[in-house]
PDB file of C-alpha atoms in Angstrom:
ATOM      1  CA  UNK A 260      77.300  96.375  99.499  1.00  0.00           C
ATOM      2  CA  UNK A 261      79.260  97.621  96.506  1.00  0.00           C
ATOM      3  CA  UNK A 262      83.017  97.822  96.462  1.00  0.00           C
ATOM      4  CA  UNK A 263      83.380 101.037  94.437  1.00  0.00           C
ATOM      5  CA  UNK A 264      87.074 100.446  93.692  1.00  0.00           C
ATOM      6  CA  UNK A 265      86.670  97.058  92.037  1.00  0.00           C
ATOM      7  CA  UNK A 266      83.086  97.512  90.784  1.00  0.00           C
ATOM      8  CA  UNK A 267      81.982  94.301  92.479  1.00  0.00           C
ATOM      9  CA  UNK A 268      78.774  93.601  94.354  1.00  0.00           C
ATOM     10  CA  UNK A 269      78.097  91.529  97.425  1.00  0.00           C
ATOM     11  CA  UNK A 270      74.858  89.601  97.417  1.00  0.00           C
ATOM     12  CA  UNK A 271      73.312  86.900  99.590  1.00  0.00           C
ATOM     13  CA  UNK A 272      72.938  83.596  97.788  1.00  0.00           C
ATOM     14  CA  UNK A 273      70.111  81.118  98.567  1.00  0.00           C
ATOM     15  CA  UNK A 274      72.040  79.700 101.543  1.00  0.00           C
ATOM     16  CA  UNK A 275      71.968  83.250 103.046  1.00  0.00           C
ATOM     17  CA  UNK A 276      75.733  83.728 102.683  1.00  0.00           C
ATOM     18  CA  UNK A 277      77.274  86.815 101.076  1.00  0.00           C
ATOM     19  CA  UNK A 278      78.881  86.161  97.705  1.00  0.00           C
ATOM     20  CA  UNK A 279      80.786  88.287  95.216  1.00  0.00           C
ATOM     21  CA  UNK A 280      79.144  88.995  91.858  1.00  0.00           C
ATOM     22  CA  UNK A 281      81.305  90.313  89.036  1.00  0.00           C
ATOM     23  CA  UNK A 282      79.899  92.803  86.521  1.00  0.00           C
ATOM     24  CA  UNK A 283      79.424  91.790  82.883  1.00  0.00           C
ATOM     25  CA  UNK A 284      80.548  93.692  79.774  1.00  0.00           C
ATOM     26  CA  UNK A 285      78.062  95.985  78.037  1.00  0.00           C
ATOM     27  CA  UNK A 286      78.596  97.320  74.515  1.00  0.00           C
ATOM     28  CA  UNK A 287      76.367  99.081  72.004  1.00  0.00           C
ATOM     29  CA  UNK A 288      76.943 100.287  68.438  1.00  0.00           C
ATOM     30  CA  UNK A 289      75.025 103.379  67.388  1.00  0.00           C
ATOM     31  CA  UNK A 290      75.135 103.465  63.557  1.00  0.00           C
ATOM     32  CA  UNK A 291      75.154 106.838  61.781  1.00  0.00           C
ATOM     33  CA  UNK A 292      71.716 108.362  61.442  1.00  0.00           C
ATOM     34  CA  UNK A 293      70.102 105.986  63.945  1.00  0.00           C
ATOM     35  CA  UNK A 294      69.129 106.083  67.586  1.00  0.00           C
ATOM     36  CA  UNK A 295      69.273 103.030  69.840  1.00  0.00           C
ATOM     37  CA  UNK A 296      67.302 102.175  72.961  1.00  0.00           C
ATOM     38  CA  UNK A 297      68.434  99.999  75.813  1.00  0.00           C
ATOM     39  CA  UNK A 298      67.214  99.076  79.283  1.00  0.00           C
ATOM     40  CA  UNK A 299      68.662  96.996  82.091  1.00  0.00           C
ATOM     41  CA  UNK A 300      67.020  93.680  82.911  1.00  0.00           C
ATOM     42  CA  UNK A 301      65.091  93.425  86.176  1.00  0.00           C
ATOM     43  CA  UNK A 302      67.559  93.403  89.079  1.00  0.00           C
ATOM     44  CA  UNK A 303      70.425  94.898  87.038  1.00  0.00           C
ATOM     45  CA  UNK A 304      71.915  98.317  86.285  1.00  0.00           C
ATOM     46  CA  UNK A 305      73.775  99.343  83.132  1.00  0.00           C
ATOM     47  CA  UNK A 306      76.775 101.599  83.643  1.00  0.00           C
ATOM     48  CA  UNK A 307      78.036 103.454  80.550  1.00  0.00           C
ATOM     49  CA  UNK A 308      81.735 104.220  81.010  1.00  0.00           C
ATOM     50  CA  UNK A 309      83.113 105.182  77.587  1.00  0.00           C
ATOM     51  CA  UNK A 310      82.197 106.383  74.078  1.00  0.00           C
ATOM     52  CA  UNK A 311      84.417 105.875  71.016  1.00  0.00           C
ATOM     53  CA  UNK A 312      84.346 106.768  67.325  1.00  0.00           C
ATOM     54  CA  UNK A 313      83.836 103.989  64.812  1.00  0.00           C
ATOM     55  CA  UNK A 314      85.913 103.341  61.705  1.00  0.00           C
ATOM     56  CA  UNK A 315      86.665 106.028  59.105  1.00  0.00           C
ATOM     57  CA  UNK A 316      85.104 109.179  60.583  1.00  0.00           C
ATOM     58  CA  UNK A 317      85.372 112.372  58.523  1.00  0.00           C
ATOM     59  CA  UNK A 318      88.535 114.360  59.311  1.00  0.00           C
ATOM     60  CA  UNK A 319      87.828 117.209  61.725  1.00  0.00           C
ATOM     61  CA  UNK A 320      84.155 116.244  62.157  1.00  0.00           C
ATOM     62  CA  UNK A 321      82.833 116.871  65.654  1.00  0.00           C
ATOM     63  CA  UNK A 322      80.434 114.105  66.720  1.00  0.00           C
ATOM     64  CA  UNK A 323      78.187 114.848  69.701  1.00  0.00           C
ATOM     65  CA  UNK A 324      76.615 111.955  71.606  1.00  0.00           C
ATOM     66  CA  UNK A 325      73.131 112.557  73.022  1.00  0.00           C
ATOM     67  CA  UNK A 326      71.258 110.599  75.680  1.00  0.00           C
ATOM     68  CA  UNK A 327      67.641 110.691  76.865  1.00  0.00           C
ATOM     69  CA  UNK A 328      65.792 108.709  79.521  1.00  0.00           C
ATOM     70  CA  UNK A 329      62.078 108.420  80.183  1.00  0.00           C
ATOM     71  CA  UNK A 330      62.555 110.984  83.012  1.00  0.00           C
ATOM     72  CA  UNK A 331      64.982 113.452  81.393  1.00  0.00           C
ATOM     73  CA  UNK A 332      65.210 115.589  78.267  1.00  0.00           C
ATOM     74  CA  UNK A 333      67.818 114.800  75.622  1.00  0.00           C
ATOM     75  CA  UNK A 334      71.262 115.931  76.789  1.00  0.00           C
ATOM     76  CA  UNK A 335      74.712 115.892  75.200  1.00  0.00           C
ATOM     77  CA  UNK A 336      77.053 113.625  77.184  1.00  0.00           C
ATOM     78  CA  UNK A 337      80.201 114.429  75.186  1.00  0.00           C
ATOM     79  CA  UNK A 338      81.791 115.109  71.822  1.00  0.00           C
ATOM     80  CA  UNK A 339      84.257 113.122  69.733  1.00  0.00           C
ATOM     81  CA  UNK A 340      86.673 114.447  67.080  1.00  0.00           C
ATOM     82  CA  UNK A 341      89.029 112.221  65.075  1.00  0.00           C
ATOM     83  CA  UNK A 342      92.650 112.855  66.003  1.00  0.00           C
ATOM     84  CA  UNK A 343      91.978 115.003  69.070  1.00  0.00           C
ATOM     85  CA  UNK A 344      89.335 113.094  71.014  1.00  0.00           C
ATOM     86  CA  UNK A 345      88.649 109.675  69.459  1.00  0.00           C
ATOM     87  CA  UNK A 346      87.102 108.428  72.684  1.00  0.00           C
ATOM     88  CA  UNK A 347      85.999 109.819  76.019  1.00  0.00           C
ATOM     89  CA  UNK A 348      85.509 108.371  79.474  1.00  0.00           C
ATOM     90  CA  UNK A 349      82.537 109.077  81.699  1.00  0.00           C
ATOM     91  CA  UNK A 350      84.537 108.718  84.924  1.00  0.00           C
ATOM     92  CA  UNK A 351      82.881 106.173  87.174  1.00  0.00           C
ATOM     93  CA  UNK A 352      80.093 105.968  84.607  1.00  0.00           C
ATOM     94  CA  UNK A 353      76.475 106.885  84.024  1.00  0.00           C
ATOM     95  CA  UNK A 354      74.253 104.357  85.816  1.00  0.00           C
ATOM     96  CA  UNK A 355      70.788 103.365  84.605  1.00  0.00           C
ATOM     97  CA  UNK A 356      68.630 101.077  86.751  1.00  0.00           C
ATOM     98  CA  UNK A 357      66.094  98.497  85.632  1.00  0.00           C
ATOM     99  CA  UNK A 358      62.850 100.138  84.570  1.00  0.00           C
ATOM    100  CA  UNK A 359      64.698 103.034  82.911  1.00  0.00           C
ATOM    101  CA  UNK A 360      64.662 103.127  79.103  1.00  0.00           C
ATOM    102  CA  UNK A 361      67.602 105.018  77.608  1.00  0.00           C
ATOM    103  CA  UNK A 362      67.766 106.360  74.044  1.00  0.00           C
ATOM    104  CA  UNK A 363      71.146 107.321  72.574  1.00  0.00           C
ATOM    105  CA  UNK A 364      72.042 108.931  69.246  1.00  0.00           C
ATOM    106  CA  UNK A 365      74.791 111.028  67.662  1.00  0.00           C
ATOM    107  CA  UNK A 366      75.187 113.445  64.771  1.00  0.00           C
ATOM    108  CA  UNK A 367      78.243 111.884  63.092  1.00  0.00           C
ATOM    109  CA  UNK A 368      79.012 110.206  59.772  1.00  0.00           C
ATOM    110  CA  UNK A 369      80.243 106.934  61.306  1.00  0.00           C
ATOM    111  CA  UNK A 370      79.186 104.617  64.118  1.00  0.00           C
ATOM    112  CA  UNK A 371      79.795 105.492  67.762  1.00  0.00           C
ATOM    113  CA  UNK A 372      80.362 102.749  70.325  1.00  0.00           C
ATOM    114  CA  UNK A 373      79.323 102.883  73.970  1.00  0.00           C
ATOM    115  CA  UNK A 374      80.908 100.469  76.408  1.00  0.00           C
ATOM    116  CA  UNK A 375      80.461  99.789  80.084  1.00  0.00           C
ATOM    117  CA  UNK A 376      79.200  97.088  82.397  1.00  0.00           C
ATOM    118  CA  UNK A 377      76.071  95.419  83.736  1.00  0.00           C
ATOM    119  CA  UNK A 378      75.940  95.217  87.539  1.00  0.00           C
ATOM    120  CA  UNK A 379      73.545  93.692  90.035  1.00  0.00           C
ATOM    121  CA  UNK A 380      71.081  96.358  91.129  1.00  0.00           C
ATOM    122  CA  UNK A 381      69.959  95.513  94.627  1.00  0.00           C
ATOM    123  CA  UNK A 382      68.794  97.524  97.608  1.00  0.00           C
ATOM    124  CA  UNK A 383      71.477  97.924 100.289  1.00  0.00           C
ATOM    125  CA  UNK A 384      68.711  97.584 102.868  1.00  0.00           C
ATOM    126  CA  UNK A 385      67.676  94.093 101.798  1.00  0.00           C
ATOM    127  CA  UNK A 386      65.898  92.266 104.614  1.00  0.00           C
ATOM    128  CA  UNK A 387      68.336  90.112 106.558  1.00  0.00           C
ATOM    129  CA  UNK A 388      71.425  91.519 104.856  1.00  0.00           C
ATOM    130  CA  UNK A 389      73.039  92.706 108.092  1.00  0.00           C
ATOM    131  CA  UNK A 390      71.681  90.059 110.417  1.00  0.00           C
ATOM    132  CA  UNK A 391      74.293  88.182 112.370  1.00  0.00           C
ATOM    133  CA  UNK A 392      73.675  84.448 111.972  1.00  0.00           C
ATOM    134  CA  UNK A 393      75.601  83.674 115.184  1.00  0.00           C
ATOM    135  CA  UNK A 394      72.743  85.034 117.363  1.00  0.00           C
ATOM    136  CA  UNK A 395      70.353  82.430 115.969  1.00  0.00           C
ATOM    137  CA  UNK A 396      72.377  79.658 117.658  1.00  0.00           C
ATOM    138  CA  UNK A 397      72.245  81.483 121.023  1.00  0.00           C
ATOM    139  CA  UNK A 398      68.436  81.773 120.842  1.00  0.00           C
ATOM    140  CA  UNK A 399      68.072  78.057 120.105  1.00  0.00           C
ATOM    141  CA  UNK A 400      70.294  77.130 123.077  1.00  0.00           C
ATOM    142  CA  UNK A 401      68.191  79.305 125.430  1.00  0.00           C
ATOM    143  CA  UNK A 402      64.996  77.634 124.214  1.00  0.00           C
ATOM    144  CA  UNK A 403      66.479  74.146 124.806  1.00  0.00           C
ATOM    145  CA  UNK A 404      67.497  75.035 128.390  1.00  0.00           C
ATOM    146  CA  UNK A 405      63.915  76.031 129.304  1.00  0.00           C
TER     147      UNK A 405
END
């Protein structure tokens, strides 16, 4: 299960015990005039949390950041303007699961940087996740008594 406040994940390790997995940093530079693609590795999600202007943007230039996935049309996710909005936050973030290819671009004269995190992407209904190991001992004792 995910702890939404600390952005941590619980996962069963090979010994079938729950363990805490910390997210990893994700960062991407989108140079002027280019688009960049990214995709999460199998079993991971990428969460984009913030966009920021690069060095030396033109004064007063409004830079719009666009995002497209394989399942959605290109959409603007926010705009940046030097001096009034050098960076913006995407709240809890935009989450992209493994298998989703994301293309990002912008219309500015300098680089834009996206930052966020990589998290484990696992199904909350994983087999055995909610099983209580203590009942296994009771079943073995009953079998021995017979």
